[in-house]
mmCIF file of C-alpha atoms in Angstrom:
data_model
loop_
_atom_site.group_PDB
_atom_site.id
_atom_site.type_symbol
_atom_site.label_atom_id
_atom_site.label_comp_id
_atom_site.label_asym_id
_atom_site.label_seq_id
_atom_site.Cartn_x
_atom_site.Cartn_y
_atom_site.Cartn_z
ATOM 1 C CA MET A 1 7.779 -19.356 -23.277
ATOM 2 C CA ARG A 2 5.579 -19.584 -26.347
ATOM 3 C CA GLU A 3 3.045 -17.282 -24.698
ATOM 4 C CA LEU A 4 5.676 -14.709 -23.751
ATOM 5 C CA GLY A 5 7.258 -14.835 -27.195
ATOM 6 C CA ALA A 6 3.892 -14.466 -28.925
ATOM 7 C CA GLU A 7 2.839 -11.598 -26.676
ATOM 8 C CA ILE A 8 6.038 -9.667 -27.298
ATOM 9 C CA ALA A 9 5.895 -10.411 -31.025
ATOM 10 C CA HIS A 10 2.329 -9.104 -31.102
ATOM 11 C CA ASP A 11 3.256 -5.905 -29.243
ATOM 12 C CA TYR A 12 6.284 -5.267 -31.434
ATOM 13 C CA ALA A 13 4.821 -6.286 -34.771
ATOM 14 C CA ASP A 14 6.304 -4.231 -37.633
ATOM 15 C CA ARG A 15 9.119 -3.086 -35.370
ATOM 16 C CA GLU A 16 12.502 -4.646 -34.836
ATOM 17 C CA PRO A 17 13.237 -4.637 -31.108
ATOM 18 C CA ILE A 18 16.560 -5.536 -29.619
ATOM 19 C CA LEU A 19 16.662 -8.040 -26.781
ATOM 20 C CA VAL A 20 19.339 -7.164 -24.245
ATOM 21 C CA GLY A 21 20.264 -10.004 -21.947
ATOM 22 C CA SER A 22 21.564 -9.100 -18.527
ATOM 23 C CA LEU A 23 24.303 -11.642 -17.931
ATOM 24 C CA LYS A 24 24.852 -14.140 -16.709
ATOM 25 C CA ALA A 25 21.759 -15.942 -15.537
ATOM 26 C CA SER A 26 19.438 -14.730 -18.292
ATOM 27 C CA PHE A 27 21.320 -16.328 -21.171
ATOM 28 C CA VAL A 28 19.252 -19.539 -21.347
ATOM 29 C CA PHE A 29 15.983 -17.662 -21.006
ATOM 30 C CA LEU A 30 17.046 -15.197 -23.678
ATOM 31 C CA ALA A 31 17.966 -18.005 -26.069
ATOM 32 C CA ASP A 32 14.549 -19.639 -25.659
ATOM 33 C CA LEU A 33 12.671 -16.349 -25.760
ATOM 34 C CA SER A 34 14.432 -15.288 -28.937
ATOM 35 C CA ARG A 35 13.446 -18.524 -30.655
ATOM 36 C CA ALA A 36 9.869 -18.079 -29.465
ATOM 37 C CA MET A 37 9.558 -14.620 -31.076
ATOM 38 C CA PRO A 38 8.475 -14.894 -34.702
ATOM 39 C CA ILE A 39 9.520 -11.351 -35.607
ATOM 40 C CA LEU A 40 12.803 -9.787 -36.605
ATOM 41 C CA HIS A 41 14.807 -8.722 -33.565
ATOM 42 C CA GLY A 42 18.353 -8.015 -32.519
ATOM 43 C CA LEU A 43 20.340 -9.502 -29.644
ATOM 44 C CA ASP A 44 22.897 -8.001 -27.346
ATOM 45 C CA PHE A 45 24.240 -8.510 -23.848
ATOM 46 C CA VAL A 46 25.294 -6.426 -20.903
ATOM 47 C CA GLU A 47 26.956 -7.466 -17.680
ATOM 48 C CA LEU A 48 27.246 -5.516 -14.450
ATOM 49 C CA ALA A 49 29.539 -6.285 -11.553
ATOM 50 C CA GLY A 50 27.313 -7.510 -8.755
ATOM 51 C CA TYR A 51 27.580 -5.765 -5.422
ATOM 52 C CA GLY A 52 29.205 -8.699 -3.670
ATOM 53 C CA SER A 53 31.935 -9.283 -6.237
ATOM 54 C CA ALA A 54 32.592 -5.575 -6.489
ATOM 55 C CA GLN A 55 33.061 -5.278 -2.756
ATOM 56 C CA MET A 56 35.614 -8.063 -2.899
ATOM 57 C CA GLY A 57 37.474 -6.031 -5.497
ATOM 58 C CA GLY A 58 37.136 -2.803 -3.579
ATOM 59 C CA HIS A 59 34.686 -0.985 -5.890
ATOM 60 C CA GLU A 60 32.081 1.195 -4.256
ATOM 61 C CA GLN A 61 30.113 2.109 -7.350
ATOM 62 C CA ILE A 62 28.523 -0.145 -9.884
ATOM 63 C CA ARG A 63 30.743 -1.133 -12.804
ATOM 64 C CA VAL A 64 29.831 -2.297 -16.292
ATOM 65 C CA LEU A 65 31.795 -5.438 -17.104
ATOM 66 C CA LYS A 66 30.403 -5.766 -20.598
ATOM 67 C CA ASP A 67 28.626 -2.920 -22.348
ATOM 68 C CA LEU A 68 26.310 -3.141 -25.332
ATOM 69 C CA ASP A 69 27.857 -3.612 -28.748
ATOM 70 C CA ALA A 70 24.828 -2.146 -30.512
ATOM 71 C CA ASP A 71 23.809 1.491 -30.782
ATOM 72 C CA ILE A 72 20.337 1.627 -29.236
ATOM 73 C CA ARG A 73 19.431 5.172 -30.260
ATOM 74 C CA ASP A 74 15.873 5.117 -31.677
ATOM 75 C CA ARG A 75 15.631 1.368 -31.082
ATOM 76 C CA ASP A 76 12.979 -0.481 -29.088
ATOM 77 C CA VAL A 77 14.941 -2.079 -26.279
ATOM 78 C CA ILE A 78 13.681 -5.071 -24.321
ATOM 79 C CA VAL A 79 15.833 -5.899 -21.318
ATOM 80 C CA VAL A 80 15.776 -9.603 -20.576
ATOM 81 C CA GLU A 81 16.193 -10.464 -16.905
ATOM 82 C CA ASP A 82 16.346 -13.819 -15.165
ATOM 83 C CA VAL A 83 14.688 -12.428 -12.060
ATOM 84 C CA VAL A 84 13.571 -9.029 -10.809
ATOM 85 C CA ASP A 85 13.882 -8.871 -7.062
ATOM 86 C CA THR A 86 14.805 -5.567 -5.422
ATOM 87 C CA GLY A 87 14.838 -4.042 -8.902
ATOM 88 C CA LEU A 88 18.169 -2.323 -8.270
ATOM 89 C CA THR A 89 20.009 -3.875 -11.219
ATOM 90 C CA LEU A 90 17.192 -3.252 -13.696
ATOM 91 C CA HIS A 91 16.758 0.274 -12.360
ATOM 92 C CA TYR A 92 20.420 0.990 -13.055
ATOM 93 C CA LEU A 93 20.278 -0.541 -16.528
ATOM 94 C CA VAL A 94 17.190 1.406 -17.524
ATOM 95 C CA ARG A 95 18.630 4.704 -16.329
ATOM 96 C CA THR A 96 21.862 3.986 -18.198
ATOM 97 C CA PHE A 97 20.103 2.994 -21.407
ATOM 98 C CA GLU A 98 17.774 5.990 -21.290
ATOM 99 C CA LEU A 99 20.790 8.264 -21.674
ATOM 100 C CA ARG A 100 21.341 6.698 -25.094
ATOM 101 C CA LYS A 101 17.940 7.865 -26.358
ATOM 102 C CA PRO A 102 16.242 4.612 -27.345
ATOM 103 C CA ARG A 103 12.735 4.831 -28.781
ATOM 104 C CA SER A 104 11.367 2.711 -25.932
ATOM 105 C CA ILE A 105 12.523 0.498 -23.092
ATOM 106 C CA ALA A 106 10.621 -2.438 -21.660
ATOM 107 C CA ALA A 107 11.699 -5.416 -19.607
ATOM 108 C CA VAL A 108 10.810 -9.071 -19.578
ATOM 109 C CA THR A 109 11.697 -11.294 -16.671
ATOM 110 C CA LEU A 110 11.401 -15.013 -16.273
ATOM 111 C CA LEU A 111 10.851 -14.777 -12.515
ATOM 112 C CA ASP A 112 9.482 -11.932 -10.459
ATOM 113 C CA ARG A 113 9.433 -11.236 -6.733
ATOM 114 C CA PRO A 114 7.449 -7.989 -6.608
ATOM 115 C CA TYR A 115 7.122 -8.161 -2.829
ATOM 116 C CA ARG A 116 10.883 -7.512 -2.516
ATOM 117 C CA ARG A 117 11.006 -4.343 -4.608
ATOM 118 C CA LEU A 118 13.035 -1.427 -3.362
ATOM 119 C CA VAL A 119 12.543 0.572 -6.536
ATOM 120 C CA ASP A 120 9.296 0.330 -8.383
ATOM 121 C CA ASP A 121 9.483 2.727 -11.300
ATOM 122 C CA LEU A 122 10.509 -0.129 -13.554
ATOM 123 C CA PRO A 123 9.225 -0.959 -17.053
ATOM 124 C CA VAL A 124 8.594 -4.649 -16.297
ATOM 125 C CA ARG A 125 5.983 -5.366 -18.954
ATOM 126 C CA TYR A 126 6.310 -9.127 -19.333
ATOM 127 C CA VAL A 127 6.595 -11.632 -16.483
ATOM 128 C CA GLY A 128 7.014 -15.375 -16.734
ATOM 129 C CA PHE A 129 6.253 -16.367 -13.165
ATOM 130 C CA VAL A 130 5.772 -14.607 -9.856
ATOM 131 C CA VAL A 131 7.672 -16.848 -7.483
ATOM 132 C CA PRO A 132 7.813 -17.309 -3.723
ATOM 133 C CA ASP A 133 10.828 -16.455 -1.621
ATOM 134 C CA GLU A 134 12.810 -19.536 -2.603
ATOM 135 C CA LEU A 135 16.173 -20.197 -4.179
ATOM 136 C CA PHE A 136 16.362 -21.645 -7.697
ATOM 137 C CA VAL A 137 19.157 -23.197 -9.734
ATOM 138 C CA GLY A 138 19.345 -24.478 -13.287
ATOM 139 C CA TYR A 139 18.128 -22.929 -16.537
ATOM 140 C CA GLY A 140 20.942 -20.378 -16.191
ATOM 141 C CA PHE A 141 20.508 -19.786 -12.463
ATOM 142 C CA ASP A 142 23.514 -20.600 -10.313
ATOM 143 C CA LEU A 143 24.508 -21.300 -6.795
ATOM 144 C CA GLU A 144 28.092 -20.087 -6.415
ATOM 145 C CA GLU A 145 28.567 -20.418 -10.184
ATOM 146 C CA ARG A 146 27.376 -24.027 -10.324
ATOM 147 C CA TRP A 147 24.285 -25.736 -11.729
ATOM 148 C CA ARG A 148 23.586 -23.206 -14.473
ATOM 149 C CA GLN A 149 23.653 -26.006 -17.024
ATOM 150 C CA LEU A 150 20.692 -27.919 -15.607
ATOM 151 C CA ALA A 151 17.964 -28.041 -18.211
ATOM 152 C CA ASP A 152 15.148 -27.176 -15.821
ATOM 153 C CA LEU A 153 14.639 -24.705 -13.047
ATOM 154 C CA ARG A 154 14.969 -26.468 -9.708
ATOM 155 C CA LEU A 155 14.155 -25.432 -6.175
ATOM 156 C CA VAL A 156 17.011 -25.507 -3.676
ATOM 157 C CA HIS A 157 16.099 -26.952 -0.297
ATOM 158 C CA SER A 158 18.297 -25.452 2.402
ATOM 159 C CA MET B 1 32.503 -0.349 18.431
ATOM 160 C CA ALA B 2 31.624 2.446 15.972
ATOM 161 C CA LEU B 3 30.746 1.451 12.428
ATOM 162 C CA GLU B 4 33.157 2.507 9.721
ATOM 163 C CA ILE B 5 31.201 4.836 7.427
ATOM 164 C CA PRO B 6 32.368 5.054 3.803
ATOM 165 C CA ASP B 7 32.076 8.118 1.560
ATOM 166 C CA PHE B 8 28.601 7.733 0.135
ATOM 167 C CA GLN B 9 27.890 8.907 -3.422
ATOM 168 C CA VAL B 10 24.121 9.378 -3.458
ATOM 169 C CA TYR B 11 23.342 10.064 0.183
ATOM 170 C CA ARG B 12 20.905 12.976 0.227
ATOM 171 C CA GLY B 13 20.873 13.786 3.926
ATOM 172 C CA THR B 14 22.444 16.858 5.459
ATOM 173 C CA GLU B 15 23.984 15.247 8.543
ATOM 174 C CA PRO B 16 26.303 12.225 8.414
ATOM 175 C CA PRO B 17 24.213 9.088 9.000
ATOM 176 C CA ARG B 18 24.626 7.327 12.331
ATOM 177 C CA PHE B 19 23.540 3.783 11.727
ATOM 178 C CA ALA B 20 22.169 1.717 14.546
ATOM 179 C CA SER B 21 23.385 -1.590 13.155
ATOM 180 C CA GLN B 22 25.677 -3.246 10.663
ATOM 181 C CA ALA B 23 22.608 -4.346 8.693
ATOM 182 C CA GLU B 24 21.533 -0.721 8.190
ATOM 183 C CA LEU B 25 25.024 0.228 7.049
ATOM 184 C CA GLU B 26 25.116 -2.653 4.572
ATOM 185 C CA CYS B 27 21.720 -1.700 3.149
ATOM 186 C CA ALA B 28 22.944 1.875 2.727
ATOM 187 C CA LYS B 29 26.018 0.631 0.888
ATOM 188 C CA VAL B 30 23.891 -1.447 -1.499
ATOM 189 C CA LEU B 31 21.614 1.514 -2.277
ATOM 190 C CA ASP B 32 24.648 3.703 -2.820
ATOM 191 C CA TYR B 33 26.336 1.138 -5.049
ATOM 192 C CA TYR B 34 23.328 1.035 -7.371
ATOM 193 C CA GLY B 35 22.989 4.810 -7.385
ATOM 194 C CA VAL B 36 19.592 4.967 -5.689
ATOM 195 C CA PRO B 37 19.460 8.261 -3.733
ATOM 196 C CA TRP B 38 18.699 7.716 -0.059
ATOM 197 C CA GLU B 39 18.342 9.466 3.255
ATOM 198 C CA TYR B 40 18.711 8.038 6.714
ATOM 199 C CA GLU B 41 15.913 8.554 9.238
ATOM 200 C CA PRO B 42 14.938 11.954 7.801
ATOM 201 C CA THR B 43 11.414 11.939 9.226
ATOM 202 C CA THR B 44 9.900 11.122 12.583
ATOM 203 C CA PHE B 45 6.203 10.412 12.334
ATOM 204 C CA VAL B 46 4.082 11.118 15.383
ATOM 205 C CA LEU B 47 1.817 8.154 16.001
ATOM 206 C CA GLU B 48 0.109 9.152 19.221
ATOM 207 C CA GLU B 49 -0.239 12.313 21.296
ATOM 208 C CA ASP B 50 -1.925 13.042 24.589
ATOM 209 C CA GLU B 51 -4.584 15.732 24.987
ATOM 210 C CA ASN B 52 -1.861 18.392 25.492
ATOM 211 C CA GLY B 53 -0.158 17.519 22.240
ATOM 212 C CA ARG B 54 2.730 15.751 23.894
ATOM 213 C CA VAL B 55 4.106 12.970 21.768
ATOM 214 C CA LEU B 56 3.445 9.570 23.287
ATOM 215 C CA GLU B 57 4.628 7.455 20.406
ATOM 216 C CA ALA B 58 6.637 8.175 17.280
ATOM 217 C CA PHE B 59 8.332 6.254 14.534
ATOM 218 C CA ALA B 60 11.353 7.114 12.358
ATOM 219 C CA PRO B 61 11.734 4.677 9.459
ATOM 220 C CA ASP B 62 15.357 3.814 8.685
ATOM 221 C CA PHE B 63 15.572 4.957 5.069
ATOM 222 C CA TYR B 64 13.796 7.294 2.715
ATOM 223 C CA LEU B 65 14.285 6.929 -1.044
ATOM 224 C CA PRO B 66 13.284 10.345 -2.446
ATOM 225 C CA ASP B 67 13.145 9.263 -6.084
ATOM 226 C CA GLN B 68 10.772 6.465 -5.129
ATOM 227 C CA ASP B 69 8.963 8.444 -2.438
ATOM 228 C CA LEU B 70 9.338 5.332 -0.332
ATOM 229 C CA TYR B 71 10.292 4.756 3.297
ATOM 230 C CA VAL B 72 12.056 1.529 4.180
ATOM 231 C CA GLU B 73 12.289 0.033 7.630
ATOM 232 C CA ILE B 74 14.519 -2.936 8.232
ATOM 233 C CA THR B 75 14.437 -5.251 11.198
ATOM 234 C CA LEU B 76 16.538 -8.191 12.197
ATOM 235 C CA MET B 77 14.104 -9.278 14.887
ATOM 236 C CA LYS B 78 12.788 -12.801 14.711
ATOM 237 C CA GLN B 79 9.418 -13.064 13.027
ATOM 238 C CA SER B 80 7.809 -13.905 16.347
ATOM 239 C CA LEU B 81 9.083 -10.635 17.892
ATOM 240 C CA VAL B 82 8.057 -8.144 15.246
ATOM 241 C CA THR B 83 4.504 -7.644 16.512
ATOM 242 C CA ARG B 84 5.343 -4.261 18.060
ATOM 243 C CA LYS B 85 6.959 -3.026 14.877
ATOM 244 C CA ASN B 86 4.052 -4.265 12.789
ATOM 245 C CA ARG B 87 1.688 -2.418 15.090
ATOM 246 C CA LYS B 88 3.674 0.800 14.624
ATOM 247 C CA LEU B 89 3.539 0.392 10.885
ATOM 248 C CA ARG B 90 -0.191 -0.193 11.001
ATOM 249 C CA LYS B 91 -0.631 2.990 13.056
ATOM 250 C CA LEU B 92 1.555 4.932 10.652
ATOM 251 C CA ARG B 93 -0.492 3.748 7.677
ATOM 252 C CA GLU B 94 -3.724 4.676 9.421
ATOM 253 C CA ARG B 95 -2.541 8.143 10.391
ATOM 254 C CA TYR B 96 -0.544 8.884 7.232
ATOM 255 C CA PRO B 97 -2.311 6.976 4.455
ATOM 256 C CA ASP B 98 -0.319 8.743 1.728
ATOM 257 C CA VAL B 99 3.045 7.642 3.120
ATOM 258 C CA ARG B 100 4.532 4.684 1.292
ATOM 259 C CA ILE B 101 6.550 2.408 3.558
ATOM 260 C CA LYS B 102 7.953 -1.066 3.219
ATOM 261 C CA LEU B 103 9.163 -3.272 6.042
ATOM 262 C CA PHE B 104 12.025 -5.643 5.342
ATOM 263 C CA TYR B 105 12.000 -8.515 7.789
ATOM 264 C CA LYS B 106 14.915 -10.598 8.985
ATOM 265 C CA ARG B 107 14.261 -13.167 6.291
ATOM 266 C CA ASP B 108 14.238 -10.476 3.568
ATOM 267 C CA ILE B 109 17.506 -9.043 4.864
ATOM 268 C CA GLU B 110 19.069 -12.487 4.987
ATOM 269 C CA ARG B 111 18.031 -13.042 1.372
ATOM 270 C CA LEU B 112 19.541 -9.691 0.438
ATOM 271 C CA ALA B 113 22.699 -10.592 2.319
ATOM 272 C CA GLN B 114 22.874 -13.874 0.454
ATOM 273 C CA HIS B 115 22.271 -12.171 -2.884
ATOM 274 C CA PHE B 116 24.661 -9.275 -2.347
ATOM 275 C CA ASN B 117 27.228 -11.074 -0.195
ATOM 276 C CA LEU B 118 26.670 -8.696 2.710
ATOM 277 C CA ASP B 119 28.394 -8.883 6.046
ATOM 278 C CA LEU B 120 25.653 -8.536 8.649
ATOM 279 C CA ALA B 121 27.764 -9.535 11.625
ATOM 280 C CA PRO B 122 28.092 -6.762 14.188
ATOM 281 C CA SER B 123 31.496 -5.138 14.019
#
């Protein structure tokens, strides 16, 4: 975390980026990352309805459950993801944010599974760990909305 | 039983897609949900011809994502049975080195199903 925070702080020195956490699983990572970045920066959150939950509710197009509070025009936006897998969620977020004319958009993810990408034109500039095809809980990650509170990331054995 | 096809938002094909399996339909719905333009089996690649130019072997990947310039093939075969499909992919890559294609195996699809709460059971 210190390395990621220092790297981002170095790249954004003399700027004031805004970290945008993609809820829910990224909230712990974002909290730690923010405290590891020794530069001024803003914080905001966004939440999208996941495909599964949307299907249960009958939606056929993606829906924003919580939009940004901040105006990101001319800001340096850093999207904070828990994991980038297919890239579909991040792809949607980036396209949506680009319409608001930010100065730049980058993404940081705690975990990455690049071998599962369906879309690859993504601005993933900072990666914590490339992980194998395993399921994790804790540190904000859930299994059916449980175990997010665990302090550490743990592997689920099925 | 025929699959129930929804009204897709970002389908870029000209003919209505005729999916071969529930898994293909579910993948199409996920792509559509996230607004990633897609086509269904738009291209058949010739892999082998005889001396008269007759096609001996061809391959039509399931999806094409035009914005990504990427073909996607999905298979629900067991890992031990995908040798033939892997061989086709290898041939395609040899003959069309500029074509970008990704194969999603049964395990990948199951992970997607888990992540997106997909119903992969045949209807």
